[in-house]
Amino acid sequence: MTLLPGVRSATVDTDRLRMHLLAAGPEDGEPLVLLHGNLSTGRFYEHLMPTLGERYRVLAPDMRGFGDTEPKALDATRGLGDWADDTAALLHALGIERAPHLVGWSTGGAAVAAYAKDHPVASLTFLDPVSPYGYGGVRADGTPVTPDVAGSGGGSANPEVVARLAAKDASDESPFSIRNVMRALYWSPTYRLPPEREDVLVAEVLKTLVGDDGYPGDHAPSPHWPGVAPGTRGILNALSPKYCRWADVVDLDPKPPVLWTHGSADLVVADASPLDFGVLGASGAVPGWPGEEAFPAQPMVAQIREVLDAYAAAGGRVTVEMFEGSGHGPHVDAAHRWTEVLLAFLVSA
């Protein structure tokens, strides 16, 4: 692969799995670990790494189930515990003993919070993270709408998207191809990646482990609307509120400084995400919706804000930066400003 100047590629054998990563900066530098989100890889950070590497030892691994990392199954019953433990194993294999700065985008937000429960960290940056109560099928207070958390997990994926991922469809011929999904959901609606860069990132997503062990994961039938409940394997089940919860970040002691950055036009993690069954049902896109009281939309951004407000009230330092007009990836569609905000935070941490 042709990488940007100053960015290196490496494969590391850990005691859990063989991991691929991109790296930049001095090997004796302060460690800064960038964890990507669902349907992405470490390469989604590549464009930031030459600048960040001027001051930090930057590591952007491909997480389990994605990219060029060994395609091992994800145990969803641990939430993002596998990702957290894989990160710890990677740092150990690299001989890094210093507490790292951690950045977690989307799914990666739950992973960095899980890491911080068991290991010292210098700081935590949540980049449009999944809600502290997981994704889908919960009320505002984080309680499930049904006993089996119906409407979340592996059965919530669009089957056409899954089929096109499995077929390695790099085209823009369908709204369900990853190229068009990326354009519609990853960035601001007014932002378009340069064609050659878009090709690179589409190719990265098409490396995803597709199936019950990866994306989307398995699922179970449910007697509750919309008829599917979480399984026990794969990434979407790991994000289900049945297993994913990082609201207890409030209890960290000591409390590392926290930065939360979020795009105001994010459609993936939002108070009324079009991917949420509560929204899909209300719009009529999924028939049989039992109504607002039985299955409301999940107010994801409000949940993040409430938990981080509680973190601050408990003595933690929280910095919040909203990116007006940005989508789910302000580190891409507002890269320059996002990098400035991160570096200012890291220097103050």
Tab-separated table of C-alpha atoms in Angstrom:
chain	number	residue	atom	x	y	z
A	1	MET	CA	0.000	0.000	0.000
A	2	THR	CA	1.189	3.546	-0.691
A	3	LEU	CA	1.032	5.573	2.496
A	4	LEU	CA	1.345	9.275	3.165
A	5	PRO	CA	4.858	10.538	3.982
A	6	GLY	CA	5.782	9.810	7.576
A	7	VAL	CA	3.198	7.034	8.000
A	8	ARG	CA	4.415	3.456	8.458
A	9	SER	CA	2.626	0.111	8.203
A	10	ALA	CA	3.383	-2.775	10.563
A	11	THR	CA	2.028	-6.149	11.611
A	12	VAL	CA	2.462	-7.170	15.246
A	13	ASP	CA	1.961	-10.575	16.835
A	14	THR	CA	0.258	-10.137	20.207
A	15	ASP	CA	-0.780	-12.824	22.679
A	16	ARG	CA	-4.380	-12.463	21.408
A	17	LEU	CA	-4.133	-12.051	17.624
A	18	ARG	CA	-1.959	-10.684	14.835
A	19	MET	CA	-2.724	-6.976	14.404
A	20	HIS	CA	-2.047	-4.604	11.554
A	21	LEU	CA	-1.518	-0.932	12.318
A	22	LEU	CA	-0.352	2.354	10.909
A	23	ALA	CA	2.201	4.312	12.902
A	24	ALA	CA	3.799	7.737	12.828
A	25	GLY	CA	6.109	9.768	15.025
A	26	PRO	CA	9.077	8.829	17.220
A	27	GLU	CA	9.063	5.409	18.847
A	28	ASP	CA	10.017	6.961	22.171
A	29	GLY	CA	7.223	9.537	21.937
A	30	GLU	CA	4.160	9.896	24.106
A	31	PRO	CA	1.703	7.236	22.858
A	32	LEU	CA	-1.482	8.336	21.111
A	33	VAL	CA	-3.756	5.456	20.063
A	34	LEU	CA	-6.523	6.049	17.532
A	35	LEU	CA	-9.284	3.429	17.481
A	36	HIS	CA	-11.576	3.453	14.456
A	37	GLY	CA	-15.288	2.713	14.315
A	38	ASN	CA	-17.566	0.146	12.733
A	39	LEU	CA	-17.035	-0.507	9.004
A	40	SER	CA	-13.709	1.317	8.911
A	41	THR	CA	-10.009	0.735	9.656
A	42	GLY	CA	-7.011	2.544	11.065
A	43	ARG	CA	-6.513	4.101	7.643
A	44	PHE	CA	-9.447	6.440	8.299
A	45	TYR	CA	-6.960	8.340	10.504
A	46	GLU	CA	-4.028	8.259	8.077
A	47	HIS	CA	-4.451	11.835	6.843
A	48	LEU	CA	-4.044	13.136	10.426
A	49	MET	CA	-1.001	11.087	11.329
A	50	PRO	CA	1.832	13.122	9.757
A	51	THR	CA	0.768	16.163	11.799
A	52	LEU	CA	0.033	14.253	15.002
A	53	GLY	CA	3.321	12.379	14.599
A	54	GLU	CA	5.294	15.607	14.946
A	55	ARG	CA	4.651	15.405	18.687
A	56	TYR	CA	3.303	11.913	19.518
A	57	ARG	CA	3.933	8.247	18.829
A	58	VAL	CA	0.732	7.655	16.900
A	59	LEU	CA	-0.767	4.178	16.488
A	60	ALA	CA	-3.876	3.469	14.410
A	61	PRO	CA	-4.595	-0.273	14.511
A	62	ASP	CA	-7.102	-2.236	12.474
A	63	MET	CA	-9.401	-3.633	15.131
A	64	ARG	CA	-10.677	-7.208	15.316
A	65	GLY	CA	-12.942	-7.969	12.368
A	66	PHE	CA	-11.616	-5.160	10.169
A	67	GLY	CA	-8.774	-4.281	7.852
A	68	ASP	CA	-5.655	-6.419	7.687
A	69	THR	CA	-5.768	-7.650	11.290
A	70	GLU	CA	-6.158	-11.411	11.747
A	71	PRO	CA	-9.876	-12.178	11.197
A	72	LYS	CA	-10.801	-13.627	14.575
A	73	ALA	CA	-14.347	-13.819	15.906
A	74	LEU	CA	-15.661	-11.092	18.214
A	75	ASP	CA	-17.316	-12.187	21.470
A	76	ALA	CA	-20.228	-9.758	21.641
A	77	THR	CA	-21.198	-10.769	25.161
A	78	ARG	CA	-18.184	-8.740	26.344
A	79	GLY	CA	-19.398	-5.595	24.596
A	80	LEU	CA	-16.232	-3.984	23.237
A	81	GLY	CA	-14.110	-5.862	25.759
A	82	ASP	CA	-12.319	-7.784	23.008
A	83	TRP	CA	-11.282	-4.525	21.352
A	84	ALA	CA	-10.075	-3.106	24.669
A	85	ASP	CA	-8.057	-6.217	25.476
A	86	ASP	CA	-6.655	-6.359	21.942
A	87	THR	CA	-5.456	-2.768	22.365
A	88	ALA	CA	-3.777	-3.606	25.662
A	89	ALA	CA	-2.134	-6.658	24.083
A	90	LEU	CA	-0.848	-4.533	21.200
A	91	LEU	CA	0.716	-1.950	23.513
A	92	HIS	CA	2.303	-4.733	25.558
A	93	ALA	CA	3.727	-6.383	22.429
A	94	LEU	CA	5.205	-3.032	21.377
A	95	GLY	CA	6.803	-2.575	24.782
A	96	ILE	CA	4.784	0.558	25.559
A	97	GLU	CA	4.420	0.965	29.320
A	98	ARG	CA	3.472	4.633	29.410
A	99	ALA	CA	-0.233	5.401	29.836
A	100	PRO	CA	-1.589	6.261	26.379
A	101	HIS	CA	-3.844	8.983	25.123
A	102	LEU	CA	-6.812	7.182	23.571
A	103	VAL	CA	-9.134	8.368	20.810
A	104	GLY	CA	-12.227	6.315	20.030
A	105	TRP	CA	-14.417	7.033	17.018
A	106	SER	CA	-18.005	5.732	17.156
A	107	THR	CA	-17.688	2.041	18.155
A	108	GLY	CA	-14.152	2.854	19.274
A	109	GLY	CA	-15.588	5.188	21.911
A	110	ALA	CA	-16.979	2.242	23.856
A	111	ALA	CA	-13.667	0.429	23.419
A	112	VAL	CA	-11.529	3.226	24.891
A	113	ALA	CA	-13.920	3.514	27.827
A	114	ALA	CA	-13.625	-0.239	28.400
A	115	TYR	CA	-9.831	0.016	28.220
A	116	ALA	CA	-9.809	2.803	30.824
A	117	LYS	CA	-11.664	0.609	33.311
A	118	ASP	CA	-8.699	-1.772	33.518
A	119	HIS	CA	-5.642	0.297	32.559
A	120	PRO	CA	-4.196	3.750	33.256
A	121	VAL	CA	-4.798	6.283	30.486
A	122	ALA	CA	-3.444	9.802	29.977
A	123	SER	CA	-6.684	11.049	28.390
A	124	LEU	CA	-9.838	9.905	26.610
A	125	THR	CA	-11.214	11.456	23.431
A	126	PHE	CA	-14.707	10.435	22.361
A	127	LEU	CA	-15.204	11.138	18.651
A	128	ASP	CA	-18.929	10.856	17.813
A	129	PRO	CA	-19.073	7.832	20.134
A	130	VAL	CA	-21.781	5.222	20.390
A	131	SER	CA	-24.180	6.087	23.217
A	132	PRO	CA	-23.081	5.133	26.748
A	133	TYR	CA	-26.070	2.739	26.721
A	134	GLY	CA	-25.304	1.050	23.408
A	135	TYR	CA	-27.075	1.364	20.078
A	136	GLY	CA	-30.813	0.912	19.633
A	137	GLY	CA	-33.688	-0.442	21.685
A	138	VAL	CA	-33.315	1.695	24.819
A	139	ARG	CA	-35.184	4.575	26.404
A	140	ALA	CA	-33.702	7.928	27.368
A	141	ASP	CA	-32.600	6.584	30.756
A	142	GLY	CA	-30.808	3.643	29.130
A	143	THR	CA	-33.316	0.950	30.080
A	144	PRO	CA	-34.243	-1.535	27.318
A	145	VAL	CA	-37.611	-1.110	25.623
A	146	THR	CA	-38.097	-4.895	25.741
A	147	PRO	CA	-36.613	-7.632	27.948
A	148	ASP	CA	-34.555	-9.042	25.053
A	149	VAL	CA	-33.475	-5.601	23.741
A	150	ALA	CA	-35.306	-6.139	20.457
A	151	GLY	CA	-34.365	-3.788	17.654
A	152	SER	CA	-30.640	-3.910	18.342
A	153	GLY	CA	-27.774	-6.208	17.395
A	154	GLY	CA	-26.916	-8.269	14.349
A	155	GLY	CA	-30.440	-8.470	12.996
A	156	SER	CA	-30.683	-4.693	12.731
A	157	ALA	CA	-28.320	-4.450	9.749
A	158	ASN	CA	-29.659	-3.742	6.287
A	159	PRO	CA	-29.364	-7.097	4.477
A	160	GLU	CA	-28.567	-5.428	1.146
A	161	VAL	CA	-25.614	-3.592	2.692
A	162	VAL	CA	-24.376	-6.892	4.135
A	163	ALA	CA	-24.757	-8.637	0.781
A	164	ARG	CA	-22.850	-5.934	-1.066
A	165	LEU	CA	-20.060	-5.990	1.511
A	166	ALA	CA	-19.794	-9.748	1.122
A	167	ALA	CA	-19.675	-9.327	-2.671
A	168	LYS	CA	-16.864	-6.707	-2.348
A	169	ASP	CA	-18.993	-4.168	-4.201
A	170	ALA	CA	-16.873	-1.034	-4.682
A	171	SER	CA	-19.327	0.602	-7.094
A	172	ASP	CA	-21.700	3.512	-6.617
A	173	GLU	CA	-24.527	1.778	-8.445
A	174	SER	CA	-26.701	1.193	-5.388
A	175	PRO	CA	-27.560	3.297	-2.327
A	176	PHE	CA	-26.579	0.193	-0.334
A	177	SER	CA	-23.013	-0.054	-1.658
A	178	ILE	CA	-20.441	0.990	0.928
A	179	ARG	CA	-19.316	3.873	-1.283
A	180	ASN	CA	-22.775	5.433	-1.150
A	181	VAL	CA	-23.319	4.492	2.493
A	182	MET	CA	-20.086	6.326	3.282
A	183	ARG	CA	-21.155	9.383	1.325
A	184	ALA	CA	-24.587	9.451	2.963
A	185	LEU	CA	-23.724	8.627	6.568
A	186	TYR	CA	-20.028	9.120	7.344
A	187	TRP	CA	-19.498	12.755	6.394
A	188	SER	CA	-21.313	16.062	6.112
A	189	PRO	CA	-23.849	16.017	3.256
A	190	THR	CA	-21.854	18.828	1.617
A	191	TYR	CA	-18.483	17.045	1.879
A	192	ARG	CA	-17.007	14.721	-0.704
A	193	LEU	CA	-13.678	12.944	-0.342
A	194	PRO	CA	-11.172	13.332	-3.171
A	195	PRO	CA	-11.846	10.401	-5.553
A	196	GLU	CA	-8.519	8.678	-4.969
A	197	ARG	CA	-8.943	8.912	-1.198
A	198	GLU	CA	-12.486	7.617	-1.376
A	199	ASP	CA	-11.224	4.634	-3.386
A	200	VAL	CA	-8.674	3.881	-0.659
A	201	LEU	CA	-11.238	3.985	2.145
A	202	VAL	CA	-13.833	1.970	0.229
A	203	ALA	CA	-11.186	-0.713	-0.332
A	204	GLU	CA	-10.422	-0.669	3.389
A	205	VAL	CA	-14.058	-1.237	4.383
A	206	LEU	CA	-14.333	-4.107	1.897
A	207	LYS	CA	-11.739	-5.976	3.982
A	208	THR	CA	-14.386	-6.356	6.725
A	209	LEU	CA	-14.980	-9.842	8.119
A	210	VAL	CA	-18.577	-10.380	6.978
A	211	GLY	CA	-20.803	-12.905	8.740
A	212	ASP	CA	-21.833	-14.071	12.183
A	213	ASP	CA	-18.332	-13.630	13.667
A	214	GLY	CA	-17.835	-10.117	12.297
A	215	TYR	CA	-20.267	-7.781	10.571
A	216	PRO	CA	-23.118	-7.772	11.330
A	217	GLY	CA	-23.053	-10.766	13.699
A	218	ASP	CA	-25.693	-13.354	14.463
A	219	HIS	CA	-29.183	-12.616	15.786
A	220	ALA	CA	-32.108	-14.203	17.562
A	221	PRO	CA	-35.850	-14.063	16.855
A	222	SER	CA	-37.929	-11.914	19.174
A	223	PRO	CA	-41.639	-11.923	20.029
A	224	HIS	CA	-41.348	-8.139	20.284
A	225	TRP	CA	-41.349	-5.637	17.440
A	226	PRO	CA	-39.411	-5.497	15.113
A	227	GLY	CA	-38.917	-9.258	15.538
A	228	VAL	CA	-35.145	-9.495	16.039
A	229	ALA	CA	-33.015	-9.541	19.186
A	230	PRO	CA	-29.247	-9.593	19.708
A	231	GLY	CA	-27.140	-12.688	19.199
A	232	THR	CA	-23.804	-13.310	20.901
A	233	ARG	CA	-21.216	-12.806	18.135
A	234	GLY	CA	-20.075	-9.998	15.899
A	235	ILE	CA	-19.816	-6.238	15.995
A	236	LEU	CA	-23.457	-5.112	15.967
A	237	ASN	CA	-24.243	-7.384	18.902
A	238	ALA	CA	-21.225	-5.965	20.744
A	239	LEU	CA	-22.875	-2.564	20.281
A	240	SER	CA	-26.275	-3.718	21.528
A	241	PRO	CA	-27.374	-2.305	24.893
A	242	LYS	CA	-27.595	-5.931	26.009
A	243	TYR	CA	-23.787	-5.948	26.208
A	244	CYS	CA	-22.472	-2.429	25.502
A	245	ARG	CA	-22.492	0.114	28.301
A	246	TRP	CA	-19.905	2.717	29.168
A	247	ALA	CA	-22.015	4.974	31.407
A	248	ASP	CA	-19.934	3.693	34.328
A	249	VAL	CA	-17.017	5.772	33.013
A	250	VAL	CA	-18.297	8.164	35.676
A	251	ASP	CA	-16.844	5.827	38.305
A	252	LEU	CA	-13.245	5.929	37.004
A	253	ASP	CA	-10.734	6.770	39.717
A	254	PRO	CA	-8.566	8.609	38.937
A	255	LYS	CA	-10.507	10.402	36.218
A	256	PRO	CA	-8.503	11.158	33.088
A	257	PRO	CA	-9.346	14.349	31.208
A	258	VAL	CA	-12.019	13.808	28.557
A	259	LEU	CA	-12.612	15.451	25.181
A	260	TRP	CA	-15.908	14.926	23.373
A	261	THR	CA	-16.129	16.053	19.756
A	262	HIS	CA	-19.307	15.579	17.731
A	263	GLY	CA	-20.664	16.570	14.338
A	264	SER	CA	-23.969	18.446	14.532
A	265	ALA	CA	-25.133	16.749	11.314
A	266	ASP	CA	-24.220	13.229	12.457
A	267	LEU	CA	-26.928	10.834	11.260
A	268	VAL	CA	-25.416	7.711	12.840
A	269	VAL	CA	-25.154	8.834	16.469
A	270	ALA	CA	-27.999	11.307	16.881
A	271	ASP	CA	-31.102	11.989	18.935
A	272	ALA	CA	-33.209	10.777	16.008
A	273	SER	CA	-30.918	8.623	13.896
A	274	PRO	CA	-32.500	7.285	10.688
A	275	LEU	CA	-30.835	3.968	11.554
A	276	ASP	CA	-32.765	3.681	14.848
A	277	PHE	CA	-35.811	1.402	14.745
A	278	GLY	CA	-37.721	3.939	16.850
A	279	VAL	CA	-37.280	6.422	13.994
A	280	LEU	CA	-37.774	3.846	11.235
A	281	GLY	CA	-41.009	2.669	12.828
A	282	ALA	CA	-42.410	6.155	13.341
A	283	SER	CA	-41.712	6.977	9.685
A	284	GLY	CA	-43.493	3.854	8.469
A	285	ALA	CA	-40.329	2.414	6.952
A	286	VAL	CA	-40.676	-0.674	9.176
A	287	PRO	CA	-44.330	-1.775	9.548
A	288	GLY	CA	-45.981	-2.586	12.852
A	289	TRP	CA	-44.347	0.060	15.045
A	290	PRO	CA	-46.048	-0.168	18.461
A	291	GLY	CA	-45.884	3.578	19.073
A	292	GLU	CA	-43.769	6.181	20.829
A	293	GLU	CA	-44.465	4.954	24.350
A	294	ALA	CA	-43.592	1.336	23.562
A	295	PHE	CA	-40.606	1.955	21.271
A	296	PRO	CA	-39.283	5.548	21.299
A	297	ALA	CA	-36.297	6.885	19.386
A	298	GLN	CA	-33.054	6.717	21.353
A	299	PRO	CA	-31.727	10.199	22.261
A	300	MET	CA	-28.100	9.217	21.786
A	301	VAL	CA	-26.434	12.632	21.903
A	302	ALA	CA	-28.457	13.624	24.965
A	303	GLN	CA	-27.339	10.392	26.654
A	304	ILE	CA	-23.675	11.137	25.930
A	305	ARG	CA	-24.054	14.659	27.268
A	306	GLU	CA	-25.809	13.469	30.436
A	307	VAL	CA	-23.115	10.911	31.254
A	308	LEU	CA	-20.251	13.332	30.604
A	309	ASP	CA	-22.007	15.997	32.683
A	310	ALA	CA	-22.121	13.437	35.496
A	311	TYR	CA	-18.408	12.717	34.921
A	312	ALA	CA	-17.660	16.414	35.327
A	313	ALA	CA	-19.891	16.683	38.394
A	314	ALA	CA	-17.945	13.789	39.923
A	315	GLY	CA	-14.697	15.702	39.537
A	316	GLY	CA	-13.578	14.860	35.995
A	317	ARG	CA	-12.454	17.468	33.474
A	318	VAL	CA	-14.552	17.418	30.295
A	319	THR	CA	-13.995	19.495	27.163
A	320	VAL	CA	-16.795	19.547	24.576
A	321	GLU	CA	-16.457	20.719	20.981
A	322	MET	CA	-19.380	20.531	18.578
A	323	PHE	CA	-18.590	20.688	14.860
A	324	GLU	CA	-21.384	22.577	13.157
A	325	GLY	CA	-22.385	20.933	9.886
A	326	SER	CA	-20.047	17.956	10.282
A	327	GLY	CA	-21.313	14.405	9.949
A	328	HIS	CA	-20.268	11.254	11.786
A	329	GLY	CA	-16.591	11.884	11.029
A	330	PRO	CA	-15.508	15.461	11.796
A	331	HIS	CA	-11.912	14.217	11.868
A	332	VAL	CA	-12.363	13.814	8.110
A	333	ASP	CA	-14.867	16.431	6.954
A	334	ALA	CA	-13.392	19.085	9.290
A	335	ALA	CA	-9.919	17.571	9.587
A	336	HIS	CA	-7.867	20.724	10.126
A	337	ARG	CA	-10.032	22.129	12.896
A	338	TRP	CA	-10.535	18.733	14.509
A	339	THR	CA	-6.764	18.193	14.647
A	340	GLU	CA	-6.256	21.610	16.216
A	341	VAL	CA	-8.879	20.855	18.876
A	342	LEU	CA	-7.324	17.460	19.661
A	343	LEU	CA	-3.783	18.815	19.896
A	344	ALA	CA	-4.854	21.677	22.175
A	345	PHE	CA	-6.617	19.182	24.432
A	346	LEU	CA	-3.686	16.750	24.512
A	347	VAL	CA	-1.227	19.490	25.434
A	348	SER	CA	-3.467	20.497	28.349
A	349	ALA	CA	-4.135	16.933	29.507
